[in-house]
mmCIF file of C-alpha atoms and ligand atoms in Angstrom:
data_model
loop_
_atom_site.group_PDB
_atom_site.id
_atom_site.type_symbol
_atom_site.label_atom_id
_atom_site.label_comp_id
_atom_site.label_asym_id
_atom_site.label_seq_id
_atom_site.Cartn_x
_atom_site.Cartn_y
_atom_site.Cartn_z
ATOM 1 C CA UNK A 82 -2.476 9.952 22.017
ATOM 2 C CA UNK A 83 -4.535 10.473 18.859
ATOM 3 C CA UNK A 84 -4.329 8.479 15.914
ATOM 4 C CA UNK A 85 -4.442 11.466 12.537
ATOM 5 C CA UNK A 86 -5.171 9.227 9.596
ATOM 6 C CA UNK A 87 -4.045 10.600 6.077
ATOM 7 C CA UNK A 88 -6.228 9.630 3.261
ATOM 8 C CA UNK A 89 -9.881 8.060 4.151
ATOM 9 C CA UNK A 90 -9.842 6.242 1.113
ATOM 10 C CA UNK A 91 -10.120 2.296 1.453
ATOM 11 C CA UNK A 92 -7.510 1.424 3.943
ATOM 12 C CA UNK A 93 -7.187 4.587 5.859
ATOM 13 C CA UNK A 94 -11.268 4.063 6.297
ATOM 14 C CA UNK A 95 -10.810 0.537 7.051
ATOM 15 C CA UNK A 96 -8.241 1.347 9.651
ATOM 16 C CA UNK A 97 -10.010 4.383 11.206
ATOM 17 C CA UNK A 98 -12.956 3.173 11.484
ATOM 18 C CA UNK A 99 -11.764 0.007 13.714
ATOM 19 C CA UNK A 100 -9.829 2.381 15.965
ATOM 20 C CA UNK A 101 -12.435 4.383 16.575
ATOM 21 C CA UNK A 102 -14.592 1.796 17.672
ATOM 22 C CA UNK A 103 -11.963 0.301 20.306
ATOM 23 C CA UNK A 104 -12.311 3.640 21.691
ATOM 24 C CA UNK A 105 -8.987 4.994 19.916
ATOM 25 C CA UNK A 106 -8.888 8.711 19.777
ATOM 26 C CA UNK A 107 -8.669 9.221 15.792
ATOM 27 C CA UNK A 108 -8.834 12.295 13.218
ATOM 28 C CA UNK A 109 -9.029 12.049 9.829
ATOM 29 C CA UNK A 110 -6.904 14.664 7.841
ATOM 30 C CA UNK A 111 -8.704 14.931 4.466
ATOM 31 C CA UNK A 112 -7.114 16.230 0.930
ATOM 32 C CA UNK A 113 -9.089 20.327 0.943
ATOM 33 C CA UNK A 114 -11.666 22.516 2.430
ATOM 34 C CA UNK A 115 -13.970 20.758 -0.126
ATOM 35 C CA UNK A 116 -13.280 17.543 0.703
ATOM 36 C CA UNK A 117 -13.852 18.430 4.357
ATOM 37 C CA UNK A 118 -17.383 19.968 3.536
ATOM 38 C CA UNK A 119 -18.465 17.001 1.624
ATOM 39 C CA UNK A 120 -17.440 14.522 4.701
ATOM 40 C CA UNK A 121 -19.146 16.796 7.538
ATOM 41 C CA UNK A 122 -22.334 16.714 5.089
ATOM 42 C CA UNK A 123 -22.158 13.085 5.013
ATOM 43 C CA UNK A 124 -21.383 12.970 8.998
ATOM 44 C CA UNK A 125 -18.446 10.315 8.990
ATOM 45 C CA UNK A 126 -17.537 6.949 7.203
ATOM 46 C CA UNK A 127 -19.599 3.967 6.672
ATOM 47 C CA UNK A 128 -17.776 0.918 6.514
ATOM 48 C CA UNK A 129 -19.353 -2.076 5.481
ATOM 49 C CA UNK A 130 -19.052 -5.768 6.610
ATOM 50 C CA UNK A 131 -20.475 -8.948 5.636
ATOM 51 C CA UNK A 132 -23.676 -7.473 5.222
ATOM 52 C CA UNK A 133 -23.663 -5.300 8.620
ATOM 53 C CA UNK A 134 -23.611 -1.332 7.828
ATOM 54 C CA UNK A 135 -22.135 0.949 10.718
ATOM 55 C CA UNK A 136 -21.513 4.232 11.047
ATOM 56 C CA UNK A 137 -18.801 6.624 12.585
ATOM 57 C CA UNK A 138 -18.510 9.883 13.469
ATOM 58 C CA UNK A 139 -15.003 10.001 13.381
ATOM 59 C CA UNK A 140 -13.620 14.257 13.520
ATOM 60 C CA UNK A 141 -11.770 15.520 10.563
ATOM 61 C CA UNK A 142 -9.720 18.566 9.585
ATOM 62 C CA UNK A 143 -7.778 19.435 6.602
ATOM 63 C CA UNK A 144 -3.786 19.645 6.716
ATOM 64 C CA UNK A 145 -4.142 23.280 7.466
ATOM 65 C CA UNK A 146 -5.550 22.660 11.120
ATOM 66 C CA UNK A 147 -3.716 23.062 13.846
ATOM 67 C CA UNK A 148 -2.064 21.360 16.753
ATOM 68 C CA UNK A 149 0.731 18.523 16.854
ATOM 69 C CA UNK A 150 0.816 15.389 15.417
ATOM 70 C CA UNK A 151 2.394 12.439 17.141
ATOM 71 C CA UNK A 152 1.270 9.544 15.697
ATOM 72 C CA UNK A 153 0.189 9.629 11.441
ATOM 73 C CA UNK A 154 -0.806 6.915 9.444
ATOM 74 C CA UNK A 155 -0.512 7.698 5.533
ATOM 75 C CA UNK A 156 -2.653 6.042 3.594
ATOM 76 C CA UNK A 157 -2.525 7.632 0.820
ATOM 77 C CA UNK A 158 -1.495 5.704 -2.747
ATOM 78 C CA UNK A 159 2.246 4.871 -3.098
ATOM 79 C CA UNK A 160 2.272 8.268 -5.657
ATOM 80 C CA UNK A 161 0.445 10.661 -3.212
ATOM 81 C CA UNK A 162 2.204 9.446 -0.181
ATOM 82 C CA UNK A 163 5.288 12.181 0.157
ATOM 83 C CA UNK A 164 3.012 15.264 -1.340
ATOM 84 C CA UNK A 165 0.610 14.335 0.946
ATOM 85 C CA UNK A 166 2.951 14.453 4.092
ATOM 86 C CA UNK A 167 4.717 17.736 2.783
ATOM 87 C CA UNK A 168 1.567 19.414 4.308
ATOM 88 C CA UNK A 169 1.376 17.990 7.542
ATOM 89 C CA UNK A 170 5.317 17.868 8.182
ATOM 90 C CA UNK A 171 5.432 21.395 10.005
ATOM 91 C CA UNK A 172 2.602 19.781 12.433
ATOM 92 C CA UNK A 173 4.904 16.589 13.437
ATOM 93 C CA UNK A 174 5.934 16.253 16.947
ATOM 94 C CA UNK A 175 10.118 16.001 17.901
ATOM 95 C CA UNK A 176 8.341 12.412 18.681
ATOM 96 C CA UNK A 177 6.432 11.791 15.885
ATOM 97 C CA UNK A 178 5.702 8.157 14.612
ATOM 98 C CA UNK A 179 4.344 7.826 10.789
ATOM 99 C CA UNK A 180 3.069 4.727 10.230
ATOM 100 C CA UNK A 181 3.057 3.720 6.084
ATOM 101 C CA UNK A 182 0.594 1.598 4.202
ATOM 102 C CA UNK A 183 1.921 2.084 0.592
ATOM 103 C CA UNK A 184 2.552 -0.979 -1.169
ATOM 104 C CA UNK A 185 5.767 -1.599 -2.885
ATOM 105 C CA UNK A 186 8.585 0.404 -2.222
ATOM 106 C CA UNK A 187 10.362 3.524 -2.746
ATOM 107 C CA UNK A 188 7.499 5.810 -1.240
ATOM 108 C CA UNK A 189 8.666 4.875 1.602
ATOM 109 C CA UNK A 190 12.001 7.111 1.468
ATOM 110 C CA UNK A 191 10.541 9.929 0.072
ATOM 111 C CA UNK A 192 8.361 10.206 3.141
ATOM 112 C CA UNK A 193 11.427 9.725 5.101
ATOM 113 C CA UNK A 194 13.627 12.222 3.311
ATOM 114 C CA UNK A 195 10.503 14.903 4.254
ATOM 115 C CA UNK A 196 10.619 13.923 7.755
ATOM 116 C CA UNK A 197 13.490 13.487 8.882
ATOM 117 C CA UNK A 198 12.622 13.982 13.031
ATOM 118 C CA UNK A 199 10.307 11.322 12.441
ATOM 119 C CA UNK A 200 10.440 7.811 13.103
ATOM 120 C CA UNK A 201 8.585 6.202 10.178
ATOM 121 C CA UNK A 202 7.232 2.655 10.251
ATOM 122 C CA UNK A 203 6.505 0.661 7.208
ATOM 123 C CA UNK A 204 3.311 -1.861 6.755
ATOM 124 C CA UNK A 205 2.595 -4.761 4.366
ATOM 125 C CA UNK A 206 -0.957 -5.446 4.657
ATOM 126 C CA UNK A 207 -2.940 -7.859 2.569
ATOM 127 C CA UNK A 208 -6.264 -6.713 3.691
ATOM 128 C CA UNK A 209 -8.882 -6.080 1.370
ATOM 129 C CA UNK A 210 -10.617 -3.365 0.878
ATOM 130 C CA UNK A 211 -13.035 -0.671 -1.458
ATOM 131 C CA UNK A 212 -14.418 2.178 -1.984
ATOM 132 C CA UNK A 213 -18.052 1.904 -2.473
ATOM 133 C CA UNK A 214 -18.812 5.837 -3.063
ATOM 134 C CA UNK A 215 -17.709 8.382 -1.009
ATOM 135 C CA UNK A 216 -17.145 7.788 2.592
ATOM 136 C CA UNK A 217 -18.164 4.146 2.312
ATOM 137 C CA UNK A 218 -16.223 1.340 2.646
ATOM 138 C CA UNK A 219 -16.543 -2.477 1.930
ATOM 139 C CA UNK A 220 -14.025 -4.538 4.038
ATOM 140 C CA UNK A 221 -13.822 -7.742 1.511
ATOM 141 C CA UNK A 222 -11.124 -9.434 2.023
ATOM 142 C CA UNK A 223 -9.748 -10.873 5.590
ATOM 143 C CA UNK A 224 -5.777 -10.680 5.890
ATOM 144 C CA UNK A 225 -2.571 -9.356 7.802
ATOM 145 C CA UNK A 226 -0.617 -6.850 8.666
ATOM 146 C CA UNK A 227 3.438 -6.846 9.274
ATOM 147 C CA UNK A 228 5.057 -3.704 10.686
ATOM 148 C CA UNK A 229 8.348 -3.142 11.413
ATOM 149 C CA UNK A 230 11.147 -0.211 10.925
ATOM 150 C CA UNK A 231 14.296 -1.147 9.208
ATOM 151 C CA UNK A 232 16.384 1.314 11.189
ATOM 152 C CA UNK A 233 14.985 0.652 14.704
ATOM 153 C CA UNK A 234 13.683 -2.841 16.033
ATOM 154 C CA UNK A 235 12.298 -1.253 18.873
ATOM 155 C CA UNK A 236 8.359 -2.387 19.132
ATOM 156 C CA UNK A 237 6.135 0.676 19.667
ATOM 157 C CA UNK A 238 4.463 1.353 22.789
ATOM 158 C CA UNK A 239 1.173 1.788 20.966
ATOM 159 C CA UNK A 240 0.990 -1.428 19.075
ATOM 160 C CA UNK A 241 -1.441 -3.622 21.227
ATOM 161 C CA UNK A 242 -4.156 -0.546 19.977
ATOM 162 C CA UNK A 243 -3.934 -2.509 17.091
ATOM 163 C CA UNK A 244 -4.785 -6.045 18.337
ATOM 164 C CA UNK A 245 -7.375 -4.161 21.059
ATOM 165 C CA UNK A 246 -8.917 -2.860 17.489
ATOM 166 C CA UNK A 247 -9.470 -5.913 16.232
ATOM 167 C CA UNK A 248 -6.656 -5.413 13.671
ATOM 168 C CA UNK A 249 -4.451 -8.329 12.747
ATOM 169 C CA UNK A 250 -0.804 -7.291 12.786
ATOM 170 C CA UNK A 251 2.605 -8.303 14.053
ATOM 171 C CA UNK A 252 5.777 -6.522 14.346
ATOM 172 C CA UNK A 253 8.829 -7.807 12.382
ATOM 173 C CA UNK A 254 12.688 -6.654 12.364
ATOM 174 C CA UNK A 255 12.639 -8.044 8.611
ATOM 175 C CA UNK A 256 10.014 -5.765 7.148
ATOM 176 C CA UNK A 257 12.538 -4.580 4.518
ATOM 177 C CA UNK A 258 11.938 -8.209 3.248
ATOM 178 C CA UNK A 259 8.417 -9.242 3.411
ATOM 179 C CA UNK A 260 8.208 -5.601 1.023
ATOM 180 C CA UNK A 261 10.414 -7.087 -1.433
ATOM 181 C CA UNK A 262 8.818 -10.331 -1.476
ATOM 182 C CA UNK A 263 5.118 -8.809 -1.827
ATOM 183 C CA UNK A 264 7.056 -6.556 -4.589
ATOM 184 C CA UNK A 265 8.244 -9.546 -6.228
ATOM 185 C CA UNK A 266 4.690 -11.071 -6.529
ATOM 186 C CA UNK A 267 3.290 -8.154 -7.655
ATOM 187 C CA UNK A 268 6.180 -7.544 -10.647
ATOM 188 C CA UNK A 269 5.370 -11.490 -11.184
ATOM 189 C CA UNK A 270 1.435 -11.498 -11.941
ATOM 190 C CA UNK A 271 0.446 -7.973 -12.309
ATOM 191 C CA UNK A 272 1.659 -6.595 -15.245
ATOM 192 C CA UNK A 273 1.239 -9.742 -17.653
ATOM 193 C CA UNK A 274 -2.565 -9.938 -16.746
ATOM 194 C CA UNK A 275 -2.707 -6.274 -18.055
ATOM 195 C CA UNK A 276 -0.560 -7.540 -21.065
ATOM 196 C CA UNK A 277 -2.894 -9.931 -21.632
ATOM 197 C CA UNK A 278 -5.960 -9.161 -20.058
ATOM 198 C CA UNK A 279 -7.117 -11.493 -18.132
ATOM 199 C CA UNK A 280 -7.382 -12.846 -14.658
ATOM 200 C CA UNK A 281 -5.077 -14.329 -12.863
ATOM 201 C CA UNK A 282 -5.214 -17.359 -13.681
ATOM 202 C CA UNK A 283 -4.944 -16.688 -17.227
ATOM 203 C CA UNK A 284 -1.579 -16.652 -16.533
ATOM 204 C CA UNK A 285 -1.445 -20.471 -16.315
ATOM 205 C CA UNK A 286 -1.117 -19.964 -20.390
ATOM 206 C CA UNK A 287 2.142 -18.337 -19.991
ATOM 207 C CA UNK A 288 4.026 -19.875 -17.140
ATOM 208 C CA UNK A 289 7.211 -19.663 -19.765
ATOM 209 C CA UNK A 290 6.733 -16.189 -19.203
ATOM 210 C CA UNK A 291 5.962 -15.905 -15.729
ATOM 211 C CA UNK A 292 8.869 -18.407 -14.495
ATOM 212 C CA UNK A 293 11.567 -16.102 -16.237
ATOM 213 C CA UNK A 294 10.249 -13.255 -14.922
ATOM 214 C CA UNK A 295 11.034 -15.126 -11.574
ATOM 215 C CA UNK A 296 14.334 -15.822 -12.297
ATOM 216 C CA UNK A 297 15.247 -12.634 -12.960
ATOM 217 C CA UNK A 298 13.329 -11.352 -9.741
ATOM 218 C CA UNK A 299 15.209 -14.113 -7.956
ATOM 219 C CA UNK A 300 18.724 -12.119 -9.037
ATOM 220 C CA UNK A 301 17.779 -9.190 -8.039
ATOM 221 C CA UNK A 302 16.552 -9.661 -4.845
ATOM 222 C CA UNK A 303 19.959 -11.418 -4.069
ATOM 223 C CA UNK A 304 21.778 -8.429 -5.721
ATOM 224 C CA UNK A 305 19.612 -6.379 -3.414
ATOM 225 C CA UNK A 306 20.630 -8.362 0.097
ATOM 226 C CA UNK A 307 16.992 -9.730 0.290
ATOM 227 C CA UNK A 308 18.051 -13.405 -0.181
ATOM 228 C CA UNK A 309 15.246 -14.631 1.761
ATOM 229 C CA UNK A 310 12.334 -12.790 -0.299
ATOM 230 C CA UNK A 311 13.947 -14.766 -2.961
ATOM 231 C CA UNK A 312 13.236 -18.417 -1.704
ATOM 232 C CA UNK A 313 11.022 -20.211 -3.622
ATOM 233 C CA UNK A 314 9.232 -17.343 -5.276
ATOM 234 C CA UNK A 315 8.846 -19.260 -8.415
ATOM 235 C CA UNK A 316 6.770 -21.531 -6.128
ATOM 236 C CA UNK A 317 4.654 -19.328 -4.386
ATOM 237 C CA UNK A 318 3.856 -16.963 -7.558
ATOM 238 C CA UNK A 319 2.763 -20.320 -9.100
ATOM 239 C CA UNK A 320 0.796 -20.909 -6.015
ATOM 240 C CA UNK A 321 -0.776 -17.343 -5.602
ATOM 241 C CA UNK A 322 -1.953 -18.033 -9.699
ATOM 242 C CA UNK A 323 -3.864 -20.660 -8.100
ATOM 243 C CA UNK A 324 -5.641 -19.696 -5.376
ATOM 244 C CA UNK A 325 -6.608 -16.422 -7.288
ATOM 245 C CA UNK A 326 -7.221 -17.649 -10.770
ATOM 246 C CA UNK A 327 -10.485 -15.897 -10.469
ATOM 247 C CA UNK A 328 -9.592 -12.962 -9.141
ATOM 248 C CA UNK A 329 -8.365 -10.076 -11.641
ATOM 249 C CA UNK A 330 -5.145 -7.863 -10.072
ATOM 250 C CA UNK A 331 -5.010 -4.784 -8.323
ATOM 251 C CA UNK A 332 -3.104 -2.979 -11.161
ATOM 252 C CA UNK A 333 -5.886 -4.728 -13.534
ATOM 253 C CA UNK A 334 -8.554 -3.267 -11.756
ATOM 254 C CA UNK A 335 -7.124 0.419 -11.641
ATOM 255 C CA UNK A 336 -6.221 0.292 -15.415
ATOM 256 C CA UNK A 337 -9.871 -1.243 -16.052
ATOM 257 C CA UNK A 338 -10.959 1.417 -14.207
ATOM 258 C CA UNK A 339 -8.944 4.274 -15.752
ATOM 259 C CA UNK A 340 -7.116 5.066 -12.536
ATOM 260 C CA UNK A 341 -3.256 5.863 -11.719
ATOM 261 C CA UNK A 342 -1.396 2.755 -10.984
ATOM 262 C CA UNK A 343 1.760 2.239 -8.336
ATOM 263 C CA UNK A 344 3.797 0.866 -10.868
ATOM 264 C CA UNK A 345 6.533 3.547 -10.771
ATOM 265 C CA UNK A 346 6.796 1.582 -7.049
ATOM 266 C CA UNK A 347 6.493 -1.425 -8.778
ATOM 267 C CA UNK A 348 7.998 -3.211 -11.608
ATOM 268 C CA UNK A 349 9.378 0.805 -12.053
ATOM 269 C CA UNK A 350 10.957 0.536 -8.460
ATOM 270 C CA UNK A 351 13.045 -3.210 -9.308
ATOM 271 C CA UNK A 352 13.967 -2.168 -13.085
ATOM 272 C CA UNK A 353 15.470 1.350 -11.133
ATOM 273 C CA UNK A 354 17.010 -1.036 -8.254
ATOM 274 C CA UNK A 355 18.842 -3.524 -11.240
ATOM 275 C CA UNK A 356 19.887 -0.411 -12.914
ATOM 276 C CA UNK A 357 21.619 1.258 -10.206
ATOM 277 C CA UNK A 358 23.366 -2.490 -9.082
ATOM 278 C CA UNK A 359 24.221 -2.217 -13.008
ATOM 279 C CA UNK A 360 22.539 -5.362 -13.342
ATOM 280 C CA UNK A 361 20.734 -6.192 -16.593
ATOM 281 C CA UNK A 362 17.440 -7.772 -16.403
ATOM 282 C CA UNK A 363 16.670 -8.022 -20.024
ATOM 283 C CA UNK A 364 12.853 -9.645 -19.266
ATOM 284 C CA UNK A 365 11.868 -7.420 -16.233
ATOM 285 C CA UNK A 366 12.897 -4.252 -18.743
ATOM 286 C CA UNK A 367 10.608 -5.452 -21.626
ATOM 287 C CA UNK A 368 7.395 -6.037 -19.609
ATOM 288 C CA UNK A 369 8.594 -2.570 -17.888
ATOM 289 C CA UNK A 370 8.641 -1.257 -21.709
ATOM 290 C CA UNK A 371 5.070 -2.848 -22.786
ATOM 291 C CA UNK A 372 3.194 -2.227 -19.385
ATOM 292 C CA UNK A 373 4.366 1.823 -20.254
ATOM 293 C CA UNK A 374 3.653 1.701 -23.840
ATOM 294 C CA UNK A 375 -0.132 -0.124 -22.630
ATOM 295 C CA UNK A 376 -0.723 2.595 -20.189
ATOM 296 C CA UNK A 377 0.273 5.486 -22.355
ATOM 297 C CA UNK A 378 -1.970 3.842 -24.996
ATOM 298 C CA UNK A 379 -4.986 4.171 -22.839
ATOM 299 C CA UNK A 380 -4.142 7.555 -22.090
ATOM 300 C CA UNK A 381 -2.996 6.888 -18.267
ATOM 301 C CA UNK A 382 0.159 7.902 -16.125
ATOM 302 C CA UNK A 383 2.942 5.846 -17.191
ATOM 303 C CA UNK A 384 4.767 6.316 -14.034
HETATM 304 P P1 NAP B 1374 -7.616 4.875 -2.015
HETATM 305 O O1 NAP B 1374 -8.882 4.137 -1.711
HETATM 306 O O2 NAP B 1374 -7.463 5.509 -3.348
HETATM 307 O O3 NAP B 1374 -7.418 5.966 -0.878
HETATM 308 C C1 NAP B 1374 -6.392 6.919 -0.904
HETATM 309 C C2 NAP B 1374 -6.891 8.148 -0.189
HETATM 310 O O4 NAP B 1374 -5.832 9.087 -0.060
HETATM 311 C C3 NAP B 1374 -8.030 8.878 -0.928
HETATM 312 O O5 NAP B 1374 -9.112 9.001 -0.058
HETATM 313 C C4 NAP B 1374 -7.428 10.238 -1.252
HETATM 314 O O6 NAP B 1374 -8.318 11.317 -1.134
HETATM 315 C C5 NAP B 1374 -6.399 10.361 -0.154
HETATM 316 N N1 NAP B 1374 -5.398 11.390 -0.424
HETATM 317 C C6 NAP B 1374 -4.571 11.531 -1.488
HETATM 318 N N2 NAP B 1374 -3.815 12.630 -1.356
HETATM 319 C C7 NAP B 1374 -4.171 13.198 -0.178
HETATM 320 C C8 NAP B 1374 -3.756 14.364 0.523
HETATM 321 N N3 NAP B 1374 -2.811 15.177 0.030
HETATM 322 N N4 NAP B 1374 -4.333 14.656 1.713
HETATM 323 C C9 NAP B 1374 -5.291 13.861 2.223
HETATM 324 N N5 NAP B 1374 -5.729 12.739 1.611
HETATM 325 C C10 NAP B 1374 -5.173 12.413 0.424
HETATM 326 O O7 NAP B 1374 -6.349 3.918 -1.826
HETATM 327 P P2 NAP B 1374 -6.236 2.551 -1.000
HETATM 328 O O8 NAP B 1374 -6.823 1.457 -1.807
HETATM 329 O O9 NAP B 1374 -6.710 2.749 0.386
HETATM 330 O O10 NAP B 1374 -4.666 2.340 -1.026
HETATM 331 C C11 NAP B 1374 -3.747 3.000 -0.163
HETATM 332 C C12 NAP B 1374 -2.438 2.215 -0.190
HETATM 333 O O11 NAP B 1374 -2.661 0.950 0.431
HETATM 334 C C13 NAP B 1374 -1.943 1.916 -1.608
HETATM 335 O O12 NAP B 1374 -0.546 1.970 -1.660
HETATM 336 C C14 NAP B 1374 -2.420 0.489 -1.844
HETATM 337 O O13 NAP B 1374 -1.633 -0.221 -2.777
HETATM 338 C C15 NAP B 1374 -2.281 -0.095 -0.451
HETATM 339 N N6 NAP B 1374 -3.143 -1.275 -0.227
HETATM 340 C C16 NAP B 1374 -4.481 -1.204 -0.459
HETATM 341 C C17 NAP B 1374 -5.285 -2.311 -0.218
HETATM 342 C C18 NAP B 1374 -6.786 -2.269 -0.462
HETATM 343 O O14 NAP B 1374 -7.421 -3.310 -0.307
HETATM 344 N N7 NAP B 1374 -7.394 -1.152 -0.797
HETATM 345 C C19 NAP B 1374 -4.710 -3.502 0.254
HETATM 346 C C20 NAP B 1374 -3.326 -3.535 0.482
HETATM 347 C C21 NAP B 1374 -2.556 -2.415 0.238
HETATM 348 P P3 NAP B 1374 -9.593 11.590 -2.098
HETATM 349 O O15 NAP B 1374 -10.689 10.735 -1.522
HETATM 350 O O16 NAP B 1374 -9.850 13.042 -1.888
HETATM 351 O O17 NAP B 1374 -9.181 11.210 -3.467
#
């Protein structure tokens, strides 16, 4: 059946655009009527590789259309993610799959609580990709994809699509984990290099900082039942500073660039998860408390 992708930004691009040329049926469900306009004027998605350009006239509708969805992938930002499926929800099938890319976590269940026919599957992918302008996409940076849903271990029928479409992924019953983990990272490097401005690997200055953050992370993730997401973090955050010292963050970028960051799914989403294990993470609150007061500084949503 077809694949509806929500949100043609980056990913959803990235991901449409390989589908389609596997020969996957897909349809692209953009934001409005003038969204729509401005895609059929441009005639589909360009994604760009390498230095190879191609083209795809990939259909697209607005939430409004009709006919049933069966299989959605949202990929839509962590923040747009459950307003964006409140318009499609009357279109799911009884047998609708939703298949989330939002990093982080706690998107996640608001989508679910929408949908609750549904069977939604969550993805960790550390692909790379950008918007060049409207409708075109760089694919930068090689990488993976897990999938798995906590509630069901069952592998979907459809998931060799996604190796016959080129797209690296795997199916895991411990998805739940390899969330946390990428969460932990994130609430590891991201913040302080908006704290203090730099790349990554200006965070070699303040490992003191960064290996109590991991600590803390380390608690919490056992207080959480994610034990394993907690093995040698302090390691592997140390490592990722590394092999990305040149690389400025994601959450760098977007405040950089004056846009909306996920951190509400963030650092927001462990500081809520301590809080409601009533467990008191005196570090992970303060760089919680400075990222906020730096956003609101600069004028941008603090959550
Ligand atoms: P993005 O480029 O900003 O794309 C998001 C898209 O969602 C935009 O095209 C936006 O539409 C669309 N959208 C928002 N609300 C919508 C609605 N109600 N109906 C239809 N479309 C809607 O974001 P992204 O970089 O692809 O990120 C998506 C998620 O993947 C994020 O959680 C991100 O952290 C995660 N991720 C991204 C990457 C990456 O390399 N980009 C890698 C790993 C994970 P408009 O164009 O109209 O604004």
């Amino acid at each position: 059946s077809t694949w509806h992708i929500l949100g043609a930004g980056s990913l959803g691009s990235l991901w449409a655009c390989r589908l389609a040329r596997a020969g996957k049926a897909v349809r692209l469900i953009l934001r409005d009527g003038q969204r729509l306009q401005a895609y059929q004027q441009a005639g589909g998605l360009t994604l760009v590789e390498q230095d190879q350009s191609r083209h795809y006239a990939i259909p697209a509708e607005t939430a409004q259309a009709r006919g049933p969805i069966h299989r959605l992938l949202v990929a839509c930002k962590a923040y747009d993610a459950a307003p964006a499926i409140a318009g499609v929800a009357p279109r799911l099938a009884e047998d609708a799959e939703v298949v989330l890319l939002q990093n982080g976590l706690g998107s996640q269940d608001e989508v679910a609580d929408l949908v609750p026919h549904a069977r939604c599957i969550f993805a960790s992918s550390t692909e790379g990709a950008f918007r060049e302008g409207d409708w075109l996409v760089r694919f930068a940076g090689h990488g993976f994809n897990w999938l798995g849903d906590p509630r069901n271990p069952t592998i979907p029928a459809w998931f060799d699509d996604l190796h016959q479409a080129g797209i690296p992924a795997e199916w895991t019953v411990d998805i739940l984990t390899r969330l946390w983990r990428k969460l932990a990272l994130n609430c590891a490097i991201n913040p302080l290099t908006v704290l203090h401005d730099c790349q990554n690997g200006g965070l070699l200055g303040h490992l003191g900082e960064v290996d109590a953050l991991c600590a803390e992370l380390a608690q919490l993730l056992h207080r959480c039942g994610q034990p394993e997401a907690a093995d040698g973090l302090n390691e592997e955050v140390q490592r990722v500073i590394l092999a990305t010292a040149a690389n400025y963050s994601s959450m760098y970028q977007d405040v950089r660039a004056g846009r909306r960051t996920e951190v509400h799914y963030l650092l927001g989403h462990a500081c809520r998860a301590a809080g409601r294990h009533g467990l008191q993470l005196p570090e992970l609150e303060r760089l919680l408390q400075h990222l906020v007061d730096n956003l609101r500084v600069r004028g941008l949503p603090c959550d």
